Amino acid sequence: MAFEGLSEKLQGVFKGLKGKGSLTEADINAAMREVKLALLEADVNFKVVREFVASVKEKALGEEVMASLTPGQQVIKIVNDELVSLMGGANSKLTYSPKGFTVYMMVGLQGTGKTTTCGKLAKYLKKEGKKPMLCACDIYRPAAIDQLEVVGKTVDVPVFTMRDCREPDRIATAAIEEADRLGCNVLIVDTAGRLQIDEELMVELEVLKKAIRPHEILLVVDALTGQDAVNAAEGFNDRLGIDGIIMTKMDGDSRGGAALSTKKVTGRPIKFVGMGEKFDALEPFHPERMASRILGMGDMLTLIEKAQEDYDEAKAAELEKKMRKNAFTLEDFLEQMGQIKKMGGITKMLEMLPGMNQAQMKGFDAEKSEKEFIQFEAIIQSMTREERENPQILNASRRRRIAAGSGQPVSKINQLVKRYEESRKVMKSLMGKGGRKNRMFRGF
């Protein structure tokens, strides 16, 4: 989970502050020492940590906080505001060329997931109503062109290649002409990388930049590399003048040092974060939402947006109608479980809920829960239509037959029926609460 270690430590520090009716300077100093250690352990840049702690301490010792009825909460608010500021203040959106045709030049070191990210960005742009094309300008890495073609096919986006050409600037220039001919309005250029920044790479990228004049240069960095990612961002920015950063593998980075350091060190915003391997696992980066997650306050806005992406008005109305008639079936239950899987599974949903701290998350067996989903699906699919629509008829002999067909024990079938009954009761109780607003969450 992103920021797991930092989040756990900071929440521990603030738990102690919340219980005090008043704070002394000694209390603030002790808390700030713990905050400083937590940030350093999270691999945040030392200079960034020093400035952050100094700023928080100065504001926390202000008269307004010290005289407040809830000084602990005031300190948490200050830390939250400073975290938001540290990560850029607000979401930095992609910009598009006013001429109608936009070129994004993707740069980064090898192993950061640059080629896959090109596909993720293309899929995101398609959702935004754009018509993107990918261009293969990595002429060195074995099978790089083949990989981009596979990526393009997966996200259903055309890919421009010139396999015999060894000049990336010529390839990209020809790609712009082809994209225009095909009616595409965005070109995403996948460039070569190296294991480390070197002069040859930078010269090649500078030539390419001059030839195609990209609307934005987007640097792809691996969150798991911590300060190495920050150093790479600084190096690319010094030579190329990057416009934004896409941070991959954020879902696996328990420390978060790169995300908290990059903006401060380079002055360039994080625009997207990769939160999984799937091509739809690219999320716009919202500093205020990320700060909220770090401090254990959840991220309901992202949760709602994810639900809305898969929200079907017609199905919701049909489900509501069924509930009013008390006709919620196992088929409907299966469909609701599928909606949760689309949103990234129970674990990702829990991470976004306010008050869900690390200790509670550790008590939740995500792997077991996901496995249970698969087992329940097999059981329901082994039932007849009549059994799915009316679970009350599931007597002992029917349950034994279903167990044999699904490869699950009878006890698991009993567990499914119990879970279904509990879900049905919860959904029924929600029918009169919140009206239309709650529709997309009925069943979650």
PDB file of N, CA and C in Angstrom, residues 224-292:
ATOM      1  N   LEU A 224       9.406   3.177  -6.483  1.00  0.00           N
ATOM      2  CA  LEU A 224      10.121   2.255  -5.597  1.00  0.00           C
ATOM      3  C   LEU A 224      11.606   2.585  -5.469  1.00  0.00           C
ATOM      4  N   THR A 225      12.135   3.401  -6.388  1.00  0.00           N
ATOM      5  CA  THR A 225      13.569   3.735  -6.341  1.00  0.00           C
ATOM      6  C   THR A 225      13.853   4.930  -5.437  1.00  0.00           C
ATOM      7  N   GLY A 226      12.827   5.510  -4.822  1.00  0.00           N
ATOM      8  CA  GLY A 226      13.013   6.551  -3.825  1.00  0.00           C
ATOM      9  C   GLY A 226      13.783   7.756  -4.334  1.00  0.00           C
ATOM     10  N   GLN A 227      14.878   8.090  -3.642  1.00  0.00           N
ATOM     11  CA  GLN A 227      15.642   9.289  -4.004  1.00  0.00           C
ATOM     12  C   GLN A 227      16.336   9.181  -5.356  1.00  0.00           C
ATOM     13  N   ASP A 228      16.539   7.952  -5.842  1.00  0.00           N
ATOM     14  CA  ASP A 228      17.082   7.795  -7.194  1.00  0.00           C
ATOM     15  C   ASP A 228      16.098   8.360  -8.218  1.00  0.00           C
ATOM     16  N   ALA A 229      14.813   8.205  -7.945  1.00  0.00           N
ATOM     17  CA  ALA A 229      13.785   8.764  -8.827  1.00  0.00           C
ATOM     18  C   ALA A 229      13.828  10.283  -8.803  1.00  0.00           C
ATOM     19  N   VAL A 230      14.046  10.842  -7.615  1.00  0.00           N
ATOM     20  CA  VAL A 230      14.137  12.302  -7.480  1.00  0.00           C
ATOM     21  C   VAL A 230      15.360  12.821  -8.220  1.00  0.00           C
ATOM     22  N   ASN A 231      16.496  12.129  -8.079  1.00  0.00           N
ATOM     23  CA  ASN A 231      17.723  12.531  -8.765  1.00  0.00           C
ATOM     24  C   ASN A 231      17.566  12.461 -10.283  1.00  0.00           C
ATOM     25  N   ALA A 232      16.873  11.397 -10.748  1.00  0.00           N
ATOM     26  CA  ALA A 232      16.624  11.265 -12.193  1.00  0.00           C
ATOM     27  C   ALA A 232      15.747  12.410 -12.679  1.00  0.00           C
ATOM     28  N   ALA A 233      14.738  12.748 -11.908  1.00  0.00           N
ATOM     29  CA  ALA A 233      13.837  13.851 -12.280  1.00  0.00           C
ATOM     30  C   ALA A 233      14.608  15.156 -12.379  1.00  0.00           C
ATOM     31  N   GLU A 234      15.507  15.362 -11.433  1.00  0.00           N
ATOM     32  CA  GLU A 234      16.315  16.592 -11.434  1.00  0.00           C
ATOM     33  C   GLU A 234      17.225  16.631 -12.659  1.00  0.00           C
ATOM     34  N   GLY A 235      17.836  15.479 -12.984  1.00  0.00           N
ATOM     35  CA  GLY A 235      18.741  15.416 -14.137  1.00  0.00           C
ATOM     36  C   GLY A 235      18.029  15.650 -15.453  1.00  0.00           C
ATOM     37  N   PHE A 236      16.876  14.999 -15.661  1.00  0.00           N
ATOM     38  CA  PHE A 236      16.123  15.181 -16.903  1.00  0.00           C
ATOM     39  C   PHE A 236      15.595  16.612 -17.018  1.00  0.00           C
ATOM     40  N   ASN A 237      15.166  17.156 -15.899  1.00  0.00           N
ATOM     41  CA  ASN A 237      14.617  18.514 -15.929  1.00  0.00           C
ATOM     42  C   ASN A 237      15.691  19.544 -16.275  1.00  0.00           C
ATOM     43  N   ASP A 238      16.900  19.365 -15.745  1.00  0.00           N
ATOM     44  CA  ASP A 238      17.994  20.297 -16.021  1.00  0.00           C
ATOM     45  C   ASP A 238      18.337  20.345 -17.506  1.00  0.00           C
ATOM     46  N   ARG A 239      18.269  19.204 -18.178  1.00  0.00           N
ATOM     47  CA  ARG A 239      18.655  19.154 -19.591  1.00  0.00           C
ATOM     48  C   ARG A 239      17.493  19.385 -20.562  1.00  0.00           C
ATOM     49  N   LEU A 240      16.319  18.859 -20.219  1.00  0.00           N
ATOM     50  CA  LEU A 240      15.202  18.904 -21.172  1.00  0.00           C
ATOM     51  C   LEU A 240      14.097  19.893 -20.802  1.00  0.00           C
ATOM     52  N   GLY A 241      14.003  20.229 -19.531  1.00  0.00           N
ATOM     53  CA  GLY A 241      12.902  21.078 -19.102  1.00  0.00           C
ATOM     54  C   GLY A 241      11.581  20.317 -19.159  1.00  0.00           C
ATOM     55  N   ILE A 242      11.432  19.314 -18.287  1.00  0.00           N
ATOM     56  CA  ILE A 242      10.217  18.496 -18.299  1.00  0.00           C
ATOM     57  C   ILE A 242       9.009  19.314 -17.832  1.00  0.00           C
ATOM     58  N   ASP A 243       7.813  18.862 -18.226  1.00  0.00           N
ATOM     59  CA  ASP A 243       6.585  19.576 -17.860  1.00  0.00           C
ATOM     60  C   ASP A 243       5.806  18.879 -16.754  1.00  0.00           C
ATOM     61  N   GLY A 244       6.059  17.605 -16.580  1.00  0.00           N
ATOM     62  CA  GLY A 244       5.334  16.875 -15.553  1.00  0.00           C
ATOM     63  C   GLY A 244       5.929  15.500 -15.342  1.00  0.00           C
ATOM     64  N   ILE A 245       5.499  14.843 -14.283  1.00  0.00           N
ATOM     65  CA  ILE A 245       6.035  13.534 -13.899  1.00  0.00           C
ATOM     66  C   ILE A 245       4.903  12.523 -13.787  1.00  0.00           C
ATOM     67  N   ILE A 246       5.165  11.322 -14.272  1.00  0.00           N
ATOM     68  CA  ILE A 246       4.261  10.199 -14.057  1.00  0.00           C
ATOM     69  C   ILE A 246       5.008   9.202 -13.177  1.00  0.00           C
ATOM     70  N   MET A 247       4.476   8.947 -11.992  1.00  0.00           N
ATOM     71  CA  MET A 247       5.155   8.074 -11.031  1.00  0.00           C
ATOM     72  C   MET A 247       4.513   6.699 -11.046  1.00  0.00           C
ATOM     73  N   THR A 248       5.280   5.700 -11.491  1.00  0.00           N
ATOM     74  CA  THR A 248       4.759   4.337 -11.591  1.00  0.00           C
ATOM     75  C   THR A 248       4.973   3.569 -10.286  1.00  0.00           C
ATOM     76  N   LYS A 249       4.260   2.447 -10.167  1.00  0.00           N
ATOM     77  CA  LYS A 249       4.400   1.507  -9.046  1.00  0.00           C
ATOM     78  C   LYS A 249       4.111   2.143  -7.683  1.00  0.00           C
ATOM     79  N   MET A 250       3.242   3.148  -7.662  1.00  0.00           N
ATOM     80  CA  MET A 250       2.894   3.793  -6.397  1.00  0.00           C
ATOM     81  C   MET A 250       2.147   2.846  -5.469  1.00  0.00           C
ATOM     82  N   ASP A 251       1.438   1.883  -6.050  1.00  0.00           N
ATOM     83  CA  ASP A 251       0.684   0.945  -5.220  1.00  0.00           C
ATOM     84  C   ASP A 251       1.598   0.035  -4.413  1.00  0.00           C
ATOM     85  N   GLY A 252       2.856  -0.107  -4.844  1.00  0.00           N
ATOM     86  CA  GLY A 252       3.787  -0.983  -4.138  1.00  0.00           C
ATOM     87  C   GLY A 252       4.795  -0.234  -3.287  1.00  0.00           C
ATOM     88  N   ASP A 253       4.702   1.108  -3.258  1.00  0.00           N
ATOM     89  CA  ASP A 253       5.676   1.907  -2.526  1.00  0.00           C
ATOM     90  C   ASP A 253       5.160   2.226  -1.136  1.00  0.00           C
ATOM     91  N   SER A 254       5.640   1.522  -0.135  1.00  0.00           N
ATOM     92  CA  SER A 254       5.155   1.726   1.236  1.00  0.00           C
ATOM     93  C   SER A 254       5.796   2.943   1.889  1.00  0.00           C
ATOM     94  N   ARG A 255       6.871   3.474   1.269  1.00  0.00           N
ATOM     95  CA  ARG A 255       7.568   4.609   1.888  1.00  0.00           C
ATOM     96  C   ARG A 255       7.035   5.946   1.363  1.00  0.00           C
ATOM     97  N   GLY A 256       7.091   6.155   0.059  1.00  0.00           N
ATOM     98  CA  GLY A 256       6.505   7.367  -0.529  1.00  0.00           C
ATOM     99  C   GLY A 256       7.451   8.549  -0.628  1.00  0.00           C
ATOM    100  N   GLY A 257       8.754   8.334  -0.362  1.00  0.00           N
ATOM    101  CA  GLY A 257       9.717   9.439  -0.369  1.00  0.00           C
ATOM    102  C   GLY A 257       9.798  10.185  -1.689  1.00  0.00           C
ATOM    103  N   ALA A 258       9.703   9.442  -2.795  1.00  0.00           N
ATOM    104  CA  ALA A 258       9.817  10.085  -4.113  1.00  0.00           C
ATOM    105  C   ALA A 258       8.658  11.039  -4.356  1.00  0.00           C
ATOM    106  N   ALA A 259       7.451  10.592  -4.035  1.00  0.00           N
ATOM    107  CA  ALA A 259       6.269  11.429  -4.267  1.00  0.00           C
ATOM    108  C   ALA A 259       6.299  12.696  -3.424  1.00  0.00           C
ATOM    109  N   LEU A 260       6.882  12.604  -2.225  1.00  0.00           N
ATOM    110  CA  LEU A 260       6.919  13.758  -1.332  1.00  0.00           C
ATOM    111  C   LEU A 260       8.090  14.694  -1.609  1.00  0.00           C
ATOM    112  N   SER A 261       9.069  14.244  -2.390  1.00  0.00           N
ATOM    113  CA  SER A 261      10.270  15.054  -2.631  1.00  0.00           C
ATOM    114  C   SER A 261      10.315  15.687  -4.010  1.00  0.00           C
ATOM    115  N   THR A 262       9.752  14.997  -5.011  1.00  0.00           N
ATOM    116  CA  THR A 262       9.970  15.362  -6.407  1.00  0.00           C
ATOM    117  C   THR A 262       9.562  16.792  -6.747  1.00  0.00           C
ATOM    118  N   LYS A 263       8.373  17.200  -6.346  1.00  0.00           N
ATOM    119  CA  LYS A 263       7.885  18.539  -6.691  1.00  0.00           C
ATOM    120  C   LYS A 263       8.759  19.621  -6.082  1.00  0.00           C
ATOM    121  N   LYS A 264       9.137  19.423  -4.831  1.00  0.00           N
ATOM    122  CA  LYS A 264       9.958  20.417  -4.137  1.00  0.00           C
ATOM    123  C   LYS A 264      11.337  20.547  -4.765  1.00  0.00           C
ATOM    124  N   VAL A 265      11.921  19.411  -5.161  1.00  0.00           N
ATOM    125  CA  VAL A 265      13.278  19.411  -5.705  1.00  0.00           C
ATOM    126  C   VAL A 265      13.316  19.931  -7.144  1.00  0.00           C
ATOM    127  N   THR A 266      12.356  19.526  -7.968  1.00  0.00           N
ATOM    128  CA  THR A 266      12.391  19.883  -9.400  1.00  0.00           C
ATOM    129  C   THR A 266      11.504  21.073  -9.759  1.00  0.00           C
ATOM    130  N   GLY A 267      10.499  21.329  -8.931  1.00  0.00           N
ATOM    131  CA  GLY A 267       9.548  22.383  -9.291  1.00  0.00           C
ATOM    132  C   GLY A 267       8.522  21.913 -10.304  1.00  0.00           C
ATOM    133  N   ARG A 268       8.590  20.636 -10.691  1.00  0.00           N
ATOM    134  CA  ARG A 268       7.664  20.088 -11.684  1.00  0.00           C
ATOM    135  C   ARG A 268       6.630  19.192 -11.002  1.00  0.00           C
ATOM    136  N   PRO A 269       5.369  19.268 -11.412  1.00  0.00           N
ATOM    137  CA  PRO A 269       4.314  18.525 -10.722  1.00  0.00           C
ATOM    138  C   PRO A 269       4.228  17.056 -11.121  1.00  0.00           C
ATOM    139  N   ILE A 270       3.755  16.230 -10.193  1.00  0.00           N
ATOM    140  CA  ILE A 270       3.377  14.863 -10.526  1.00  0.00           C
ATOM    141  C   ILE A 270       1.985  14.946 -11.143  1.00  0.00           C
ATOM    142  N   LYS A 271       1.828  14.454 -12.357  1.00  0.00           N
ATOM    143  CA  LYS A 271       0.527  14.554 -13.037  1.00  0.00           C
ATOM    144  C   LYS A 271      -0.289  13.272 -12.928  1.00  0.00           C
ATOM    145  N   PHE A 272       0.413  12.131 -12.923  1.00  0.00           N
ATOM    146  CA  PHE A 272      -0.284  10.850 -12.811  1.00  0.00           C
ATOM    147  C   PHE A 272       0.507   9.906 -11.925  1.00  0.00           C
ATOM    148  N   VAL A 273      -0.201   8.936 -11.340  1.00  0.00           N
ATOM    149  CA  VAL A 273       0.465   7.857 -10.603  1.00  0.00           C
ATOM    150  C   VAL A 273      -0.067   6.518 -11.112  1.00  0.00           C
ATOM    151  N   GLY A 274       0.846   5.558 -11.257  1.00  0.00           N
ATOM    152  CA  GLY A 274       0.453   4.199 -11.631  1.00  0.00           C
ATOM    153  C   GLY A 274       0.100   3.433 -10.377  1.00  0.00           C
ATOM    154  N   MET A 275      -1.135   2.906 -10.307  1.00  0.00           N
ATOM    155  CA  MET A 275      -1.608   2.225  -9.104  1.00  0.00           C
ATOM    156  C   MET A 275      -1.904   0.751  -9.358  1.00  0.00           C
ATOM    157  N   GLY A 276      -1.226   0.158 -10.331  1.00  0.00           N
ATOM    158  CA  GLY A 276      -1.435  -1.255 -10.620  1.00  0.00           C
ATOM    159  C   GLY A 276      -0.903  -1.580 -12.006  1.00  0.00           C
ATOM    160  N   GLU A 277      -0.969  -2.868 -12.361  1.00  0.00           N
ATOM    161  CA  GLU A 277      -0.415  -3.311 -13.637  1.00  0.00           C
ATOM    162  C   GLU A 277      -1.381  -3.147 -14.808  1.00  0.00           C
ATOM    163  N   LYS A 278      -2.683  -3.104 -14.536  1.00  0.00           N
ATOM    164  CA  LYS A 278      -3.660  -3.020 -15.616  1.00  0.00           C
ATOM    165  C   LYS A 278      -3.588  -1.667 -16.317  1.00  0.00           C
ATOM    166  N   PHE A 279      -4.054  -1.637 -17.574  1.00  0.00           N
ATOM    167  CA  PHE A 279      -3.930  -0.415 -18.366  1.00  0.00           C
ATOM    168  C   PHE A 279      -4.880   0.697 -17.933  1.00  0.00           C
ATOM    169  N   ASP A 280      -5.838   0.376 -17.088  1.00  0.00           N
ATOM    170  CA  ASP A 280      -6.708   1.431 -16.566  1.00  0.00           C
ATOM    171  C   ASP A 280      -6.272   1.881 -15.176  1.00  0.00           C
ATOM    172  N   ALA A 281      -5.084   1.424 -14.740  1.00  0.00           N
ATOM    173  CA  ALA A 281      -4.601   1.750 -13.388  1.00  0.00           C
ATOM    174  C   ALA A 281      -3.685   2.968 -13.389  1.00  0.00           C
ATOM    175  N   LEU A 282      -4.058   3.985 -14.165  1.00  0.00           N
ATOM    176  CA  LEU A 282      -3.331   5.257 -14.166  1.00  0.00           C
ATOM    177  C   LEU A 282      -4.282   6.322 -13.634  1.00  0.00           C
ATOM    178  N   GLU A 283      -3.912   6.949 -12.523  1.00  0.00           N
ATOM    179  CA  GLU A 283      -4.804   7.909 -11.871  1.00  0.00           C
ATOM    180  C   GLU A 283      -4.200   9.305 -11.877  1.00  0.00           C
ATOM    181  N   PRO A 284      -5.005  10.329 -12.139  1.00  0.00           N
ATOM    182  CA  PRO A 284      -4.521  11.707 -11.962  1.00  0.00           C
ATOM    183  C   PRO A 284      -4.075  11.885 -10.515  1.00  0.00           C
ATOM    184  N   PHE A 285      -2.994  12.609 -10.308  1.00  0.00           N
ATOM    185  CA  PHE A 285      -2.443  12.785  -8.961  1.00  0.00           C
ATOM    186  C   PHE A 285      -3.076  14.005  -8.305  1.00  0.00           C
ATOM    187  N   HIS A 286      -3.722  13.782  -7.167  1.00  0.00           N
ATOM    188  CA  HIS A 286      -4.353  14.860  -6.409  1.00  0.00           C
ATOM    189  C   HIS A 286      -3.630  14.991  -5.062  1.00  0.00           C
ATOM    190  N   PRO A 287      -2.794  16.023  -4.878  1.00  0.00           N
ATOM    191  CA  PRO A 287      -2.043  16.174  -3.619  1.00  0.00           C
ATOM    192  C   PRO A 287      -2.921  16.175  -2.375  1.00  0.00           C
ATOM    193  N   GLU A 288      -4.086  16.851  -2.458  1.00  0.00           N
ATOM    194  CA  GLU A 288      -4.931  16.933  -1.260  1.00  0.00           C
ATOM    195  C   GLU A 288      -5.517  15.578  -0.899  1.00  0.00           C
ATOM    196  N   ARG A 289      -5.810  14.757  -1.906  1.00  0.00           N
ATOM    197  CA  ARG A 289      -6.352  13.427  -1.627  1.00  0.00           C
ATOM    198  C   ARG A 289      -5.263  12.501  -1.078  1.00  0.00           C
ATOM    199  N   MET A 290      -4.050  12.639  -1.618  1.00  0.00           N
ATOM    200  CA  MET A 290      -2.954  11.795  -1.151  1.00  0.00           C
ATOM    201  C   MET A 290      -2.581  12.145   0.288  1.00  0.00           C
ATOM    202  N   ALA A 291      -2.580  13.442   0.612  1.00  0.00           N
ATOM    203  CA  ALA A 291      -2.294  13.858   1.987  1.00  0.00           C
ATOM    204  C   ALA A 291      -3.342  13.300   2.940  1.00  0.00           C
ATOM    205  N   SER A 292      -4.586  13.309   2.492  1.00  0.00           N
ATOM    206  CA  SER A 292      -5.675  12.778   3.303  1.00  0.00           C
ATOM    207  C   SER A 292      -5.483  11.288   3.570  1.00  0.00           C
TER     208      SER A 292
END
